[in-house]
Amino acid sequence: MHDPRWLAAVPEAELVVALDEVGEHAARGHRVTVLIDLVPDNVSVLRGLAAEAVGEGARKVRVRPHGVDRVDLVYAAVELGRIAEDDAVEVQFDVTSAALLRADPAAFVRVDPFVVRSDGTVVPICAGLEDYALGTLGSFDDLVAAYDPEPVRDLCRVALTRALADTGPLVSWYEHLIRTAAEMRSGC
């Protein structure tokens, strides 16, 4: 969730916010996940950003890479392991191993998790796939029941093929999905 208004509509949802919003939402008693966009300029300060978020009340740190190279992905993975251990906080790094993509490709051809944007729009997997939206939140169960997941699964299959061609040890899966969706959209 990106807006606390929708928390009641989806049981066990987590509120995902930017670093500057953590304290405000944690003070209201929400389970807060901080979303840190990992870009080349902030790889070296990732540990400090995560520590600041935990100090403000974040219960989980989620790191989403954008345009970082393979070396930075590995560096960030090591740092996030240290952060999880030192700060006793849950960490989600939006990458996967290329070995896992090869070993279990079916696990990546799916439509969940679902993301609820601030305006109530429900999208599959991650922000950036709005063209595949289920609709706007009213009844989450009704949206899921009426949704055709095949276009998203098709997208996942194409992205998986492209991701498997990546030779690095870590793959930014969500970034592959978003880039593939944009390329498929522009190719229409």
Tab-separated table of N, CA, C and O in Angstrom, residues 27-105:
chain	number	residue	atom	x	y	z
A	27	ALA	N	4.490	6.783	13.785
A	27	ALA	CA	3.883	7.391	14.974
A	27	ALA	C	2.379	7.115	15.045
A	27	ALA	O	1.793	7.086	16.133
A	28	ARG	N	1.761	6.889	13.900
A	28	ARG	CA	0.322	6.560	13.865
A	28	ARG	C	0.071	5.077	14.102
A	28	ARG	O	-1.075	4.625	14.055
A	29	GLY	N	1.144	4.313	14.291
A	29	GLY	CA	0.987	2.900	14.596
A	29	GLY	C	0.923	1.979	13.385
A	29	GLY	O	0.625	0.800	13.521
A	30	HIS	N	1.202	2.492	12.202
A	30	HIS	CA	1.193	1.653	11.008
A	30	HIS	C	2.465	0.816	10.929
A	30	HIS	O	3.527	1.255	11.358
A	31	ARG	N	2.333	-0.379	10.356
A	31	ARG	CA	3.518	-1.178	10.028
A	31	ARG	C	4.107	-0.535	8.773
A	31	ARG	O	3.488	-0.553	7.718
A	32	VAL	N	5.282	0.047	8.915
A	32	VAL	CA	5.858	0.852	7.852
A	32	VAL	C	7.056	0.146	7.209
A	32	VAL	O	7.956	-0.328	7.897
A	33	THR	N	7.017	0.112	5.890
A	33	THR	CA	8.158	-0.323	5.087
A	33	THR	C	8.681	0.898	4.373
A	33	THR	O	7.928	1.601	3.703
A	34	VAL	N	9.972	1.171	4.518
A	34	VAL	CA	10.568	2.272	3.779
A	34	VAL	C	11.025	1.742	2.425
A	34	VAL	O	11.587	0.662	2.329
A	35	LEU	N	10.746	2.498	1.390
A	35	LEU	CA	11.177	2.144	0.046
A	35	LEU	C	12.339	3.053	-0.336
A	35	LEU	O	12.181	4.272	-0.407
A	36	ILE	N	13.484	2.436	-0.554
A	36	ILE	CA	14.674	3.186	-0.960
A	36	ILE	C	14.987	2.811	-2.397
A	36	ILE	O	15.187	1.631	-2.710
A	37	ASP	N	14.986	3.794	-3.265
A	37	ASP	CA	15.389	3.567	-4.648
A	37	ASP	C	16.914	3.599	-4.699
A	37	ASP	O	17.530	4.621	-4.387
A	38	LEU	N	17.487	2.465	-5.061
A	38	LEU	CA	18.934	2.352	-5.163
A	38	LEU	C	19.368	2.798	-6.546
A	38	LEU	O	18.989	2.195	-7.547
A	39	VAL	N	20.115	3.883	-6.598
A	39	VAL	CA	20.638	4.431	-7.854
A	39	VAL	C	22.156	4.564	-7.688
A	39	VAL	O	22.659	4.525	-6.570
A	40	PRO	N	22.875	4.716	-8.798
A	40	PRO	CA	24.336	4.794	-8.680
A	40	PRO	C	24.836	5.825	-7.664
A	40	PRO	O	25.835	5.592	-6.991
A	41	ASP	N	24.124	6.924	-7.494
A	41	ASP	CA	24.579	7.981	-6.585
A	41	ASP	C	24.413	7.663	-5.103
A	41	ASP	O	25.015	8.325	-4.262
A	42	ASN	N	23.567	6.677	-4.748
A	42	ASN	CA	23.371	6.442	-3.313
A	42	ASN	C	23.789	5.049	-2.843
A	42	ASN	O	23.536	4.674	-1.707
A	43	VAL	N	24.461	4.290	-3.693
A	43	VAL	CA	24.905	2.949	-3.292
A	43	VAL	C	25.797	3.025	-2.060
A	43	VAL	O	25.643	2.247	-1.124
A	44	SER	N	26.701	3.968	-2.031
A	44	SER	CA	27.665	4.057	-0.928
A	44	SER	C	27.041	4.523	0.392
A	44	SER	O	27.639	4.339	1.451
A	45	VAL	N	25.854	5.101	0.355
A	45	VAL	CA	25.209	5.584	1.582
A	45	VAL	C	23.982	4.754	1.960
A	45	VAL	O	23.205	5.145	2.833
A	46	LEU	N	23.827	3.602	1.336
A	46	LEU	CA	22.670	2.750	1.597
A	46	LEU	C	22.535	2.404	3.072
A	46	LEU	O	21.449	2.467	3.644
A	47	ARG	N	23.628	2.057	3.705
A	47	ARG	CA	23.602	1.682	5.120
A	47	ARG	C	23.057	2.834	5.972
A	47	ARG	O	22.228	2.626	6.847
A	48	GLY	N	23.497	4.043	5.701
A	48	GLY	CA	23.021	5.205	6.454
A	48	GLY	C	21.547	5.482	6.229
A	48	GLY	O	20.815	5.817	7.173
A	49	LEU	N	21.091	5.337	4.990
A	49	LEU	CA	19.666	5.537	4.683
A	49	LEU	C	18.804	4.521	5.435
A	49	LEU	O	17.767	4.874	6.005
A	50	ALA	N	19.246	3.265	5.418
A	50	ALA	CA	18.488	2.225	6.110
A	50	ALA	C	18.481	2.456	7.621
A	50	ALA	O	17.445	2.316	8.275
A	51	ALA	N	19.616	2.836	8.173
A	51	ALA	CA	19.692	3.097	9.615
A	51	ALA	C	18.780	4.253	9.999
A	51	ALA	O	18.100	4.204	11.040
A	52	GLU	N	18.736	5.281	9.175
A	52	GLU	CA	17.850	6.418	9.437
A	52	GLU	C	16.386	5.962	9.444
A	52	GLU	O	15.604	6.346	10.312
A	53	ALA	N	16.013	5.130	8.482
A	53	ALA	CA	14.637	4.640	8.393
A	53	ALA	C	14.265	3.817	9.621
A	53	ALA	O	13.178	3.988	10.196
A	54	VAL	N	15.161	2.943	10.045
A	54	VAL	CA	14.905	2.115	11.226
A	54	VAL	C	14.789	3.009	12.461
A	54	VAL	O	13.912	2.820	13.303
A	55	GLY	N	15.642	4.022	12.555
A	55	GLY	CA	15.575	4.963	13.668
A	55	GLY	C	14.269	5.735	13.724
A	55	GLY	O	13.792	6.106	14.794
A	56	GLU	N	13.668	5.952	12.562
A	56	GLU	CA	12.392	6.659	12.477
A	56	GLU	C	11.196	5.736	12.722
A	56	GLU	O	10.066	6.202	12.802
A	57	GLY	N	11.434	4.417	12.789
A	57	GLY	CA	10.344	3.501	13.083
A	57	GLY	C	9.986	2.511	11.993
A	57	GLY	O	9.005	1.775	12.125
A	58	ALA	N	10.755	2.456	10.915
A	58	ALA	CA	10.469	1.471	9.859
A	58	ALA	C	10.698	0.068	10.403
A	58	ALA	O	11.684	-0.190	11.082
A	59	ARG	N	9.774	-0.819	10.103
A	59	ARG	CA	9.918	-2.221	10.512
A	59	ARG	C	10.534	-3.064	9.406
A	59	ARG	O	10.921	-4.196	9.638
A	60	LYS	N	10.562	-2.496	8.203
A	60	LYS	CA	11.106	-3.219	7.066
A	60	LYS	C	11.777	-2.210	6.150
A	60	LYS	O	11.303	-1.090	5.989
A	61	VAL	N	12.866	-2.624	5.532
A	61	VAL	CA	13.583	-1.803	4.563
A	61	VAL	C	13.497	-2.528	3.222
A	61	VAL	O	13.890	-3.678	3.101
A	62	ARG	N	12.944	-1.843	2.230
A	62	ARG	CA	12.851	-2.405	0.879
A	62	ARG	C	13.716	-1.561	-0.042
A	62	ARG	O	13.593	-0.340	-0.072
A	63	VAL	N	14.563	-2.215	-0.798
A	63	VAL	CA	15.471	-1.510	-1.704
A	63	VAL	C	15.167	-1.946	-3.122
A	63	VAL	O	15.169	-3.133	-3.439
A	64	ARG	N	14.895	-0.947	-3.961
A	64	ARG	CA	14.517	-1.171	-5.359
A	64	ARG	C	15.590	-0.552	-6.256
A	64	ARG	O	15.732	0.652	-6.319
A	65	PRO	N	16.368	-1.403	-6.962
A	65	PRO	CA	17.434	-0.866	-7.805
A	65	PRO	C	16.922	-0.250	-9.105
A	65	PRO	O	15.952	-0.726	-9.683
A	66	HIS	N	17.585	0.807	-9.517
A	66	HIS	CA	17.299	1.474	-10.783
A	66	HIS	C	18.625	1.822	-11.463
A	66	HIS	O	19.322	2.732	-11.015
A	67	GLY	N	18.970	1.087	-12.482
A	67	GLY	CA	20.128	1.431	-13.285
A	67	GLY	C	21.477	1.256	-12.621
A	67	GLY	O	22.441	1.887	-13.033
A	68	VAL	N	21.561	0.412	-11.590
A	68	VAL	CA	22.866	0.159	-10.983
A	68	VAL	C	23.502	-1.041	-11.668
A	68	VAL	O	22.804	-1.932	-12.154
A	69	ASP	N	24.816	-1.066	-11.688
A	69	ASP	CA	25.497	-2.162	-12.370
A	69	ASP	C	25.594	-3.397	-11.471
A	69	ASP	O	25.192	-3.372	-10.308
A	70	ARG	N	26.134	-4.468	-12.027
A	70	ARG	CA	26.219	-5.751	-11.309
A	70	ARG	C	27.058	-5.657	-10.046
A	70	ARG	O	26.745	-6.262	-9.029
A	71	VAL	N	28.133	-4.899	-10.109
A	71	VAL	CA	29.007	-4.756	-8.947
A	71	VAL	C	28.250	-4.071	-7.817
A	71	VAL	O	28.306	-4.497	-6.658
A	72	ASP	N	27.515	-3.005	-8.142
A	72	ASP	CA	26.738	-2.296	-7.126
A	72	ASP	C	25.629	-3.174	-6.552
A	72	ASP	O	25.307	-3.077	-5.366
A	73	LEU	N	25.025	-4.037	-7.371
A	73	LEU	CA	23.998	-4.947	-6.859
A	73	LEU	C	24.586	-5.895	-5.817
A	73	LEU	O	23.997	-6.117	-4.756
A	74	VAL	N	25.750	-6.433	-6.103
A	74	VAL	CA	26.395	-7.351	-5.147
A	74	VAL	C	26.794	-6.592	-3.885
A	74	VAL	O	26.566	-7.066	-2.767
A	75	TYR	N	27.365	-5.407	-4.040
A	75	TYR	CA	27.734	-4.579	-2.888
A	75	TYR	C	26.502	-4.294	-2.021
A	75	TYR	O	26.538	-4.441	-0.798
A	76	ALA	N	25.410	-3.905	-2.669
A	76	ALA	CA	24.177	-3.595	-1.936
A	76	ALA	C	23.642	-4.830	-1.225
A	76	ALA	O	23.165	-4.744	-0.084
A	77	ALA	N	23.721	-5.989	-1.863
A	77	ALA	CA	23.242	-7.227	-1.233
A	77	ALA	C	24.020	-7.521	0.048
A	77	ALA	O	23.438	-7.891	1.080
A	78	VAL	N	25.331	-7.330	0.004
A	78	VAL	CA	26.165	-7.554	1.191
A	78	VAL	C	25.791	-6.553	2.279
A	78	VAL	O	25.607	-6.918	3.455
A	79	GLU	N	25.665	-5.292	1.910
A	79	GLU	CA	25.301	-4.260	2.885
A	79	GLU	C	23.938	-4.537	3.512
A	79	GLU	O	23.749	-4.368	4.711
A	80	LEU	N	22.979	-4.957	2.699
A	80	LEU	CA	21.639	-5.226	3.235
A	80	LEU	C	21.655	-6.417	4.180
A	80	LEU	O	20.905	-6.447	5.162
A	81	GLY	N	22.499	-7.398	3.907
A	81	GLY	CA	22.653	-8.507	4.849
A	81	GLY	C	23.168	-8.018	6.190
A	81	GLY	O	22.686	-8.441	7.247
A	82	ARG	N	24.117	-7.109	6.152
A	82	ARG	CA	24.649	-6.536	7.397
A	82	ARG	C	23.588	-5.709	8.118
A	82	ARG	O	23.482	-5.751	9.345
A	83	ILE	N	22.828	-4.947	7.354
A	83	ILE	CA	21.774	-4.120	7.951
A	83	ILE	C	20.747	-5.003	8.654
A	83	ILE	O	20.337	-4.729	9.789
A	84	ALA	N	20.313	-6.072	7.997
A	84	ALA	CA	19.328	-6.980	8.599
A	84	ALA	C	19.856	-7.557	9.903
A	84	ALA	O	19.127	-7.644	10.895
A	85	GLU	N	21.122	-7.933	9.895
A	85	GLU	CA	21.727	-8.531	11.086
A	85	GLU	C	21.961	-7.499	12.187
A	85	GLU	O	21.566	-7.692	13.337
A	86	ASP	N	22.583	-6.381	11.844
A	86	ASP	CA	22.940	-5.365	12.844
A	86	ASP	C	21.727	-4.658	13.430
A	86	ASP	O	21.684	-4.368	14.620
A	87	ASP	N	20.744	-4.348	12.573
A	87	ASP	CA	19.592	-3.568	13.022
A	87	ASP	C	18.381	-4.433	13.351
A	87	ASP	O	17.334	-3.903	13.712
A	88	ALA	N	18.509	-5.752	13.181
A	88	ALA	CA	17.404	-6.683	13.444
A	88	ALA	C	16.117	-6.209	12.765
A	88	ALA	O	15.065	-6.086	13.385
A	89	VAL	N	16.238	-5.913	11.483
A	89	VAL	CA	15.100	-5.430	10.715
A	89	VAL	C	14.929	-6.318	9.492
A	89	VAL	O	15.899	-6.856	8.957
A	90	GLU	N	13.691	-6.468	9.061
A	90	GLU	CA	13.424	-7.226	7.844
A	90	GLU	C	13.878	-6.403	6.646
A	90	GLU	O	13.652	-5.199	6.580
A	91	VAL	N	14.526	-7.062	5.699
A	91	VAL	CA	15.040	-6.395	4.510
A	91	VAL	C	14.502	-7.102	3.281
A	91	VAL	O	14.485	-8.326	3.215
A	92	GLN	N	14.036	-6.318	2.325
A	92	GLN	CA	13.616	-6.848	1.029
A	92	GLN	C	14.448	-6.146	-0.033
A	92	GLN	O	14.399	-4.933	-0.160
A	93	PHE	N	15.187	-6.934	-0.787
A	93	PHE	CA	15.994	-6.394	-1.873
A	93	PHE	C	15.359	-6.886	-3.158
A	93	PHE	O	15.247	-8.090	-3.385
A	94	ASP	N	14.912	-5.976	-3.987
A	94	ASP	CA	14.169	-6.339	-5.196
A	94	ASP	C	15.082	-6.852	-6.304
A	94	ASP	O	15.129	-6.310	-7.404
A	95	VAL	N	15.832	-7.882	-5.979
A	95	VAL	CA	16.636	-8.605	-6.957
A	95	VAL	C	16.443	-10.087	-6.679
A	95	VAL	O	15.935	-10.475	-5.628
A	96	THR	N	16.835	-10.884	-7.611
A	96	THR	CA	16.847	-12.322	-7.420
A	96	THR	C	18.123	-12.853	-8.042
A	96	THR	O	18.823	-12.129	-8.748
A	97	SER	N	18.411	-14.097	-7.789
A	97	SER	CA	19.615	-14.660	-8.388
A	97	SER	C	19.276	-15.219	-9.770
A	97	SER	O	18.186	-15.740	-9.997
A	98	ALA	N	20.220	-15.104	-10.668
A	98	ALA	CA	20.043	-15.675	-11.999
A	98	ALA	C	19.867	-17.188	-11.885
A	98	ALA	O	19.109	-17.789	-12.648
A	99	ALA	N	20.534	-17.793	-10.902
A	99	ALA	CA	20.407	-19.242	-10.703
A	99	ALA	C	18.972	-19.626	-10.351
A	99	ALA	O	18.452	-20.638	-10.833
A	100	LEU	N	18.310	-18.821	-9.526
A	100	LEU	CA	16.924	-19.107	-9.170
A	100	LEU	C	15.994	-18.931	-10.362
A	100	LEU	O	15.056	-19.713	-10.551
A	101	LEU	N	16.247	-17.921	-11.190
A	101	LEU	CA	15.447	-17.754	-12.412
A	101	LEU	C	15.529	-19.009	-13.276
A	101	LEU	O	14.528	-19.463	-13.827
A	102	ARG	N	16.733	-19.548	-13.397
A	102	ARG	CA	16.924	-20.758	-14.210
A	102	ARG	C	16.317	-21.994	-13.549
A	102	ARG	O	15.740	-22.849	-14.210
A	103	ALA	N	16.468	-22.100	-12.237
A	103	ALA	CA	16.021	-23.293	-11.520
A	103	ALA	C	14.509	-23.386	-11.387
A	103	ALA	O	13.948	-24.480	-11.415
A	104	ASP	N	13.837	-22.245	-11.244
A	104	ASP	CA	12.395	-22.257	-11.006
A	104	ASP	C	11.712	-21.134	-11.776
A	104	ASP	O	11.121	-20.233	-11.177
A	105	PRO	N	11.746	-21.181	-13.113
A	105	PRO	CA	11.156	-20.076	-13.888
A	105	PRO	C	9.662	-19.906	-13.653
A	105	PRO	O	9.159	-18.790	-13.710
